[in-house]
Short mmCIF file of C-alpha atoms in Angstrom, two decimals:
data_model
loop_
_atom_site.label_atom_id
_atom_site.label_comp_id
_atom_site.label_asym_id
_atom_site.label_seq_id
_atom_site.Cartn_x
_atom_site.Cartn_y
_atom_site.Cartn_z
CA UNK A 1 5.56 -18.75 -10.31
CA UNK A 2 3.47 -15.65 -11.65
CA UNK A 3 4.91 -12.52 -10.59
CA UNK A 4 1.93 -10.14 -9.90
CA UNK A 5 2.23 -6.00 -10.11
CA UNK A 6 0.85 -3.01 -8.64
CA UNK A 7 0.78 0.84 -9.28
CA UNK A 8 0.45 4.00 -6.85
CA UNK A 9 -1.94 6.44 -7.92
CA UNK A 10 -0.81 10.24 -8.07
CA UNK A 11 -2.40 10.71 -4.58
CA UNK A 12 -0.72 13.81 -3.67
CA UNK A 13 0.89 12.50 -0.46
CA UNK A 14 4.04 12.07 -2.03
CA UNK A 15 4.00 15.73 -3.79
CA UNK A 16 2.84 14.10 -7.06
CA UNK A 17 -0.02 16.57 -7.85
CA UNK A 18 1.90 19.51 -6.90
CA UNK A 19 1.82 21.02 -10.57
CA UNK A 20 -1.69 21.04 -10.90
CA UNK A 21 -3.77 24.26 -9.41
CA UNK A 22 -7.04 22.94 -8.78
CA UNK A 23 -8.54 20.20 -7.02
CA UNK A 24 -10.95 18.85 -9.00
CA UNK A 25 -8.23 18.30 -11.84
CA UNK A 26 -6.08 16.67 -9.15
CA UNK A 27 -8.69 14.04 -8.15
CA UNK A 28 -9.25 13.61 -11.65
CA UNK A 29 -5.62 13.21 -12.34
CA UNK A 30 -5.49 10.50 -9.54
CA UNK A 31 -8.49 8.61 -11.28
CA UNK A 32 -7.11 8.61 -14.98
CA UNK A 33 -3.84 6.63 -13.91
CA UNK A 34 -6.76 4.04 -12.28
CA UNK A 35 -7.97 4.09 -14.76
CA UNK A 36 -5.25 3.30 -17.20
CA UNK A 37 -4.42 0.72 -14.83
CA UNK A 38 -7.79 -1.08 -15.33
CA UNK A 39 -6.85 -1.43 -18.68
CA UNK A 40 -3.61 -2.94 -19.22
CA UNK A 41 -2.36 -6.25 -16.89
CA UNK A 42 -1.55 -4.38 -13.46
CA UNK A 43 -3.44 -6.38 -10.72
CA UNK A 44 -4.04 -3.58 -8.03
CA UNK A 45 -3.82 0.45 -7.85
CA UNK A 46 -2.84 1.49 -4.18
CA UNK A 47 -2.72 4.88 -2.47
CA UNK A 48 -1.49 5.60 1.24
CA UNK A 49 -3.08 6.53 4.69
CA UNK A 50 -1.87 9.70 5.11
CA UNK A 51 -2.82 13.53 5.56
CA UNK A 52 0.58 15.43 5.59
CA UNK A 53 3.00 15.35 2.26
CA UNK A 54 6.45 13.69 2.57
CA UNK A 55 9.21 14.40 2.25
CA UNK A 56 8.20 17.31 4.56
CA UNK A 57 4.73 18.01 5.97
CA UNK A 58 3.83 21.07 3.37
CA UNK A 59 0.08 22.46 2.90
CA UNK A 60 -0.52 20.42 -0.21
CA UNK A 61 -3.25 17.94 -1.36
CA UNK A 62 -3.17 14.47 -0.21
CA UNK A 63 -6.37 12.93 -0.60
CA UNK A 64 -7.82 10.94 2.66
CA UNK A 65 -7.31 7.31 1.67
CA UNK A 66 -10.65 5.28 2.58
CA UNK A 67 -12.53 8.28 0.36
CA UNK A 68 -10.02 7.73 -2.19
CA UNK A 69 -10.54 3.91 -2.59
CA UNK A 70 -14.08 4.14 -2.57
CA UNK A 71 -14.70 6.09 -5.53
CA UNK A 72 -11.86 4.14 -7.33
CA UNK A 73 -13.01 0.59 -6.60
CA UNK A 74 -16.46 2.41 -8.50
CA UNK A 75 -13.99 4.37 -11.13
CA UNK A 76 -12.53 0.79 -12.44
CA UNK A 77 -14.03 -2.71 -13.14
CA UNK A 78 -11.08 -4.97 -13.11
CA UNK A 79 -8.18 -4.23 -10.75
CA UNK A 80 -7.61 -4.69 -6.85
CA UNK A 81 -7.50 -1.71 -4.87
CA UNK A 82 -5.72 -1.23 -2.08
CA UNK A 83 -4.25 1.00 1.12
CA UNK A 84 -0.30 0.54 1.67
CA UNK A 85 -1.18 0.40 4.48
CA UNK A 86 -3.78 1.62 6.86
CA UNK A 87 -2.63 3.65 9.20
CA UNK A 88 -3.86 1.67 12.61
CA UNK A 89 -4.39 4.72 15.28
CA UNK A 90 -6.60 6.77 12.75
CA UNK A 91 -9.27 4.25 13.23
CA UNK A 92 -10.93 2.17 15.77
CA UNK A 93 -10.65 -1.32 14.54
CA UNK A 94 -14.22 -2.20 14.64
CA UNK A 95 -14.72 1.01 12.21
CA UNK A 96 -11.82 0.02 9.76
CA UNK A 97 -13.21 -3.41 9.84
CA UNK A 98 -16.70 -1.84 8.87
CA UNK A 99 -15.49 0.26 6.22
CA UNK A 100 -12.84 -1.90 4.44
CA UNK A 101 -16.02 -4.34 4.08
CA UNK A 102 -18.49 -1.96 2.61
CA UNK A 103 -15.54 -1.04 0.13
CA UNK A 104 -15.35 -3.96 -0.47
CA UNK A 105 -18.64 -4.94 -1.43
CA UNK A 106 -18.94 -1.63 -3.34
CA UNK A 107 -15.91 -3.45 -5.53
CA UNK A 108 -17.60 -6.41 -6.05
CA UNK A 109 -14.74 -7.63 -3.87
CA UNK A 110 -11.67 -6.08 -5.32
CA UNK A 111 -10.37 -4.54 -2.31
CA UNK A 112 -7.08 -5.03 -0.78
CA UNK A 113 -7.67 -3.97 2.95
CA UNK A 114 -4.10 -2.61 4.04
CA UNK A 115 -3.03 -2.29 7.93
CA UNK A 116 -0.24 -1.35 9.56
CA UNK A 117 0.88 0.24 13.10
CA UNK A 118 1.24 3.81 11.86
CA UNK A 119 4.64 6.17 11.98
CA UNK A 120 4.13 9.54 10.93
CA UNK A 121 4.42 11.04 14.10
CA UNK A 122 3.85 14.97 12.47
CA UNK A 123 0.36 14.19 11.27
CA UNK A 124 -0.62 12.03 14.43
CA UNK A 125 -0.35 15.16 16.25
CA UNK A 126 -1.25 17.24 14.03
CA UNK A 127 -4.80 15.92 13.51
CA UNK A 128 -5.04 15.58 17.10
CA UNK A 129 -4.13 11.77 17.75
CA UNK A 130 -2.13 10.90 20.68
CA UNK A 131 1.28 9.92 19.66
CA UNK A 132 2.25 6.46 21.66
CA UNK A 133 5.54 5.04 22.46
CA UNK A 134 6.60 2.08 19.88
CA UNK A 135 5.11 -0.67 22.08
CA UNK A 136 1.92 1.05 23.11
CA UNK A 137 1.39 1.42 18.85
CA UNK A 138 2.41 -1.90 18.32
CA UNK A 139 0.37 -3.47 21.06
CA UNK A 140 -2.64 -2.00 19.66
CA UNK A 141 -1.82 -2.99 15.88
CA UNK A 142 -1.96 -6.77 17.48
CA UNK A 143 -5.36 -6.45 19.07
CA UNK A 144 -6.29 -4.02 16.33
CA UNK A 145 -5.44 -7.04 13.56
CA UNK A 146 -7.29 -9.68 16.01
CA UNK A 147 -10.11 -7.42 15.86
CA UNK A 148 -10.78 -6.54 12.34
CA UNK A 149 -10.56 -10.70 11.93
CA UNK A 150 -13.17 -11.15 14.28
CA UNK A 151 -15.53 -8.37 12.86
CA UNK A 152 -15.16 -10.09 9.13
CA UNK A 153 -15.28 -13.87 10.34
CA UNK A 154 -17.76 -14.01 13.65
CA UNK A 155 -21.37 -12.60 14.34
CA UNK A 156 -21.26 -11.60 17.60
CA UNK A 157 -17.68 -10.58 17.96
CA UNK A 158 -16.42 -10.09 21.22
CA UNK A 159 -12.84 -8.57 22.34
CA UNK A 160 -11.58 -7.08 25.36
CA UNK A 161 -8.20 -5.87 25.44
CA UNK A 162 -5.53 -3.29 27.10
CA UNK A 163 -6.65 -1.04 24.22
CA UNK A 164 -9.63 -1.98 22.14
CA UNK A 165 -13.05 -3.54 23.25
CA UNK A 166 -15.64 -4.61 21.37
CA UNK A 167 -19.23 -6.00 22.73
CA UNK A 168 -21.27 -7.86 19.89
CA UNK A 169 -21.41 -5.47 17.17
CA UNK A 170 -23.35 -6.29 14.24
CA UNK A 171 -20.93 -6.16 10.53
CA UNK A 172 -23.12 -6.78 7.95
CA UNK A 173 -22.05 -7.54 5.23
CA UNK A 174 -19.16 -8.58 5.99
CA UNK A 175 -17.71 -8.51 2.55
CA UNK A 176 -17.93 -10.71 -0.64
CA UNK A 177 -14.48 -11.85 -1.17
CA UNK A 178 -14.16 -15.01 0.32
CA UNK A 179 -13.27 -16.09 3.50
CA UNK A 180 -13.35 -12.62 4.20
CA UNK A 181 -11.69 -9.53 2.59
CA UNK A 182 -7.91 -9.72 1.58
CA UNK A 183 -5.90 -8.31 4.57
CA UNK A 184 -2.68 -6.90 3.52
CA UNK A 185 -0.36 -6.63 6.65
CA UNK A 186 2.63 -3.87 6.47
CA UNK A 187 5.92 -3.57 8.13
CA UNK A 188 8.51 -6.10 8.69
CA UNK A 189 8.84 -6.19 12.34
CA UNK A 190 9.90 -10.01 13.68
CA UNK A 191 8.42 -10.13 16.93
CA UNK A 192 4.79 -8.75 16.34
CA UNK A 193 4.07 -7.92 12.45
CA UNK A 194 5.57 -10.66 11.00
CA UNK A 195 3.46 -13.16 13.45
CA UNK A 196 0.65 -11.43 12.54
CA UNK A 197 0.64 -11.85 8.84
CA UNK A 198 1.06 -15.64 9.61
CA UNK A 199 -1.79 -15.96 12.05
CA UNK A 200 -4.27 -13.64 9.85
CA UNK A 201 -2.67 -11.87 7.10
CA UNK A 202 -3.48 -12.76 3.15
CA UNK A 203 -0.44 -10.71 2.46
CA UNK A 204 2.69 -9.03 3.93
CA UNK A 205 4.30 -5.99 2.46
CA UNK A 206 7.79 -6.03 3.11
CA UNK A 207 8.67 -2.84 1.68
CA UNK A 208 12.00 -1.14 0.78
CA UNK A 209 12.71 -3.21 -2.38
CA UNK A 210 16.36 -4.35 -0.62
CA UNK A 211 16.34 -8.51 -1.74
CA UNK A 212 18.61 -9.01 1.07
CA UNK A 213 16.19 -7.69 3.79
CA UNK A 214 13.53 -9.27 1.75
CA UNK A 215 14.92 -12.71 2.01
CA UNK A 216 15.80 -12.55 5.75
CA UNK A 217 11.79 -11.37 6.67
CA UNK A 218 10.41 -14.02 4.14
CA UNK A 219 12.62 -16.82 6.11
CA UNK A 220 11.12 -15.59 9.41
CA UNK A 221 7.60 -15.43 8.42
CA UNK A 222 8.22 -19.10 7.06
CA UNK A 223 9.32 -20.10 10.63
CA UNK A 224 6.19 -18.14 12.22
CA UNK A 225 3.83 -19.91 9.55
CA UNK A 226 5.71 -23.06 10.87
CA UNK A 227 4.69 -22.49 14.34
CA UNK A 228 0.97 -21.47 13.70
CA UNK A 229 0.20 -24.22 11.10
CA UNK A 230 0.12 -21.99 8.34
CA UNK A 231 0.82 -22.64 4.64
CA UNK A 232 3.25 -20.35 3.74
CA UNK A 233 2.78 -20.47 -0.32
CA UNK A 234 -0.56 -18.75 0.63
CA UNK A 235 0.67 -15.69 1.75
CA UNK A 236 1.57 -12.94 -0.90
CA UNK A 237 5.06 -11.86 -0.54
CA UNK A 238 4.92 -7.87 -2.14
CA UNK A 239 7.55 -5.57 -1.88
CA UNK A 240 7.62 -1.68 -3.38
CA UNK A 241 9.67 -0.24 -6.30
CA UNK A 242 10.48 3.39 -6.73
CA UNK A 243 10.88 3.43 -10.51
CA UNK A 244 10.37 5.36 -13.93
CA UNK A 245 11.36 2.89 -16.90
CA UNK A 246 12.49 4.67 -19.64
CA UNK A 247 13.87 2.81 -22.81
CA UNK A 248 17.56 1.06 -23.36
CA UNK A 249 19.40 4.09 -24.92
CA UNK A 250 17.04 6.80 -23.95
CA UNK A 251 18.45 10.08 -22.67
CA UNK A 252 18.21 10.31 -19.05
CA UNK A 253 18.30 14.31 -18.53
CA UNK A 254 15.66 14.34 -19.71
CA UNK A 255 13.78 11.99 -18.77
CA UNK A 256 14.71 12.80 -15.19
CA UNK A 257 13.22 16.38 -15.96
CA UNK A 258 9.78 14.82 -16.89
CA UNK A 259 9.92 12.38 -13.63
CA UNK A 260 10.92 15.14 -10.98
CA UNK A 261 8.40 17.22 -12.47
CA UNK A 262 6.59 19.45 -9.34
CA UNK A 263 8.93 17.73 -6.88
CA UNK A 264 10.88 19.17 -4.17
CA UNK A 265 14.88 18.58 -4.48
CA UNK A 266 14.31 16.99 -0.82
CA UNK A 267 12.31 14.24 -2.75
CA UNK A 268 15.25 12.81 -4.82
CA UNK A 269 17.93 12.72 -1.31
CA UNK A 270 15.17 10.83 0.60
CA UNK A 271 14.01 8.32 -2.51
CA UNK A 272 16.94 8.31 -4.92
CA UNK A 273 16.60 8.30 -8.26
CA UNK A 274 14.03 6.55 -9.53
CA UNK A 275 14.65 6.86 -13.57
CA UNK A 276 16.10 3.31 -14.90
CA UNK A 277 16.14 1.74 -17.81
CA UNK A 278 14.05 -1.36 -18.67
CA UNK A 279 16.92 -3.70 -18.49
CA UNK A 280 17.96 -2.22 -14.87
CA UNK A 281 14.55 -2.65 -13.91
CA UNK A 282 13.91 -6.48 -15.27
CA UNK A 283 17.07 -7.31 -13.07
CA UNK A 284 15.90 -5.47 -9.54
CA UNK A 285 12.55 -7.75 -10.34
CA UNK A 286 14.48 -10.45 -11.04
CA UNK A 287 16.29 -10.15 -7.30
CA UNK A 288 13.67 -9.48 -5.64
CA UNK A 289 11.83 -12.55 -7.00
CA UNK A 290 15.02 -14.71 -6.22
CA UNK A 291 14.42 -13.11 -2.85
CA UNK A 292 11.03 -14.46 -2.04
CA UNK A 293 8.74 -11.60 -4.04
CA UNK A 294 5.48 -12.64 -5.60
CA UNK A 295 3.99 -9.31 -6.13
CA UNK A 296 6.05 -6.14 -6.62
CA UNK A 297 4.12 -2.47 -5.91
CA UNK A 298 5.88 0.22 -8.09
CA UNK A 299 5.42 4.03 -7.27
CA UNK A 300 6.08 5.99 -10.61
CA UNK A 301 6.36 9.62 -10.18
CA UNK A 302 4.71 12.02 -12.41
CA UNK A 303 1.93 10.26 -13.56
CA UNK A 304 -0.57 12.66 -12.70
CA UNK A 305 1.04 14.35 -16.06
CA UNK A 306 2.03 11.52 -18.64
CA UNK A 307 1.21 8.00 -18.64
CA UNK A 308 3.81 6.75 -20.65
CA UNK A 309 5.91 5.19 -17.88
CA UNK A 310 3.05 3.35 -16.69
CA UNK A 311 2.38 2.27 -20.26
CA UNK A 312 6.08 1.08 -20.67
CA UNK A 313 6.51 -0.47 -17.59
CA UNK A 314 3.08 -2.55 -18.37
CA UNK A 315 4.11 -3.70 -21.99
CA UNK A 316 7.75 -4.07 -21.56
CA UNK A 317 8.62 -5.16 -17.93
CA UNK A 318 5.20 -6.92 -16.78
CA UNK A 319 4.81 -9.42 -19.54
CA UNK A 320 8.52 -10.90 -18.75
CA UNK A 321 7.08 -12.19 -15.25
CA UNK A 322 3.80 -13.92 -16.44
#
């Protein structure tokens, strides 16, 4: 089976645009690496719901993701765009459902509608949301994900819950993509996330990039799918990579110096190191495939200032999984 990639866009959430001053050349910095995607054989660019930086909340730019996806699904012709994932409490459902399918008509149907139940508990409060306990936030991802399947697949939608209603509203259009757009569910939870993405979900995002864990949530979802009467095959498997190929033999000082470039030294303790060589990387894919993956979402760092990782990764690691 065809392995399928993605790429993160230089965003800012993640301290990627750090090293450059103004904000204009930071947006433009996210939409170059689109950009560059479009071009070669990735098959989506993704960027994440959320306000505040990681590894720390810091008063950097991080670009709001639904304005972010909607001037890249118009910046490129070719690739899926996507949200990994939409953060659930930032939106009423009915809205989300409303926006993800203008975007996605405005893409000519190219979007990749991400949802999850939200965790960043600093920029909840923050922006003024209320912060719920676990089950509260995960009982109103399930009626959130019923919803937003309702709004894309009925007329006169209906829904009254513990925490959303909806009375009839009108969502037109409802999309292009067909049956409705592609709903990429994240998280890996047994009991609630992982029955979602069989009752509803196109795709699940089982992130981390750990085969083990990966193969344990892929058997569960099978057994879910099982239950519901759902064909398992057609549900994407994706998983993330933290990785900046560099080639066999290549010197990795200094290539680590290029790929923490702007970064905090907080960022490397909370993600590792991310600089491997092409070989090292061809055998993490090749686990994670064994594993269950069918679509592997890499986050490069630093390529808001060179593209040649992205470049190398495309010619020299994608090609290997066609």
């Amino acid at each position: 089976m065809t392995t399928q990639f993605g790429v993160f866009v230089p965003q800012g959430w993640r301290m990627d645009l750090a090293d450059i001053a103004d904000p204009v050349e930071q947006y433009e910095a996210m939409t170059a690496v689109a950009k560059a995607a479009d071009a070669g054989p990735w098959d989506s660019i993704w960027v994440y719901d959320h306000f505040h930086t990681v590894p720390e909340p810091t008063p950097n730019t991080t670009f709001e993701c639904w304005t972010a996806t909607s001037t890249l699904v118009r910046d490129t012709t070719r690739v899926n765009v996507g949200q990994m994932v939409g953060c659930n409490g930032y939106r009423h459902p009915s809205l989300y459902a409303k926006i993800a399918s203008t975007v996605d008509v405005a893409s000519h149907g190219r979007l990749y509608a991400g949802i999850g139940a939200g965790w960043y508990e600093n920029e909840w409060k923050a922006y003024g949301y209320e912060w719920p306990e676990l089950k509260d936030r995960m009982g109103a991802f399930r009626e959130a994900v019923q919803i937003i399947h309702k709004m894309w697949t009925e007329d006169n939608p209906t829904f009254a819950g513990k925490y959303y209603s909806i009375d009839g509203p009108y969502n037109e259009p409802k999309g292009v993509r067909k049956p409705h757009p592609s709903l990429w569910i994240g998280g890996g939870g047994e009991k609630v996330t992982l029955k979602l993405v069989a009752q509803y979900g196109n795709a699940a995002n089982i992130g981390g990039g750990d085969p083990e864990t990966l193969k344990q949530k892929a058997a569960i979802l099978k057994g879910h799918c099982e239950k519901v009467g759902r064909d398992y095959s057609e549900i994407i498997k994706s998983t993330s990579l933290n990785v900046y190929p560099i080639a066999d033999g290549e010197d990795k000082a200094k290539a680590e110096e290029k790929a923490f470039r702007g970064l905090p030294p907080t960022w490397r303790e909370r993600y590792g190191d991310p600089v491997k060589t092409v070989s090292e990387i061809k055998a993490e894919v090749e686990q994670l495939v064994e594993a269950g993956a069918d679509y592997v979402i890499c986050y490069i760092p630093a390529l808001a200032y060179d593209h040649e990782p992205l470049q190398r990764f495309a010619e020299e690691i994608i090609p290997q999984f066609g």
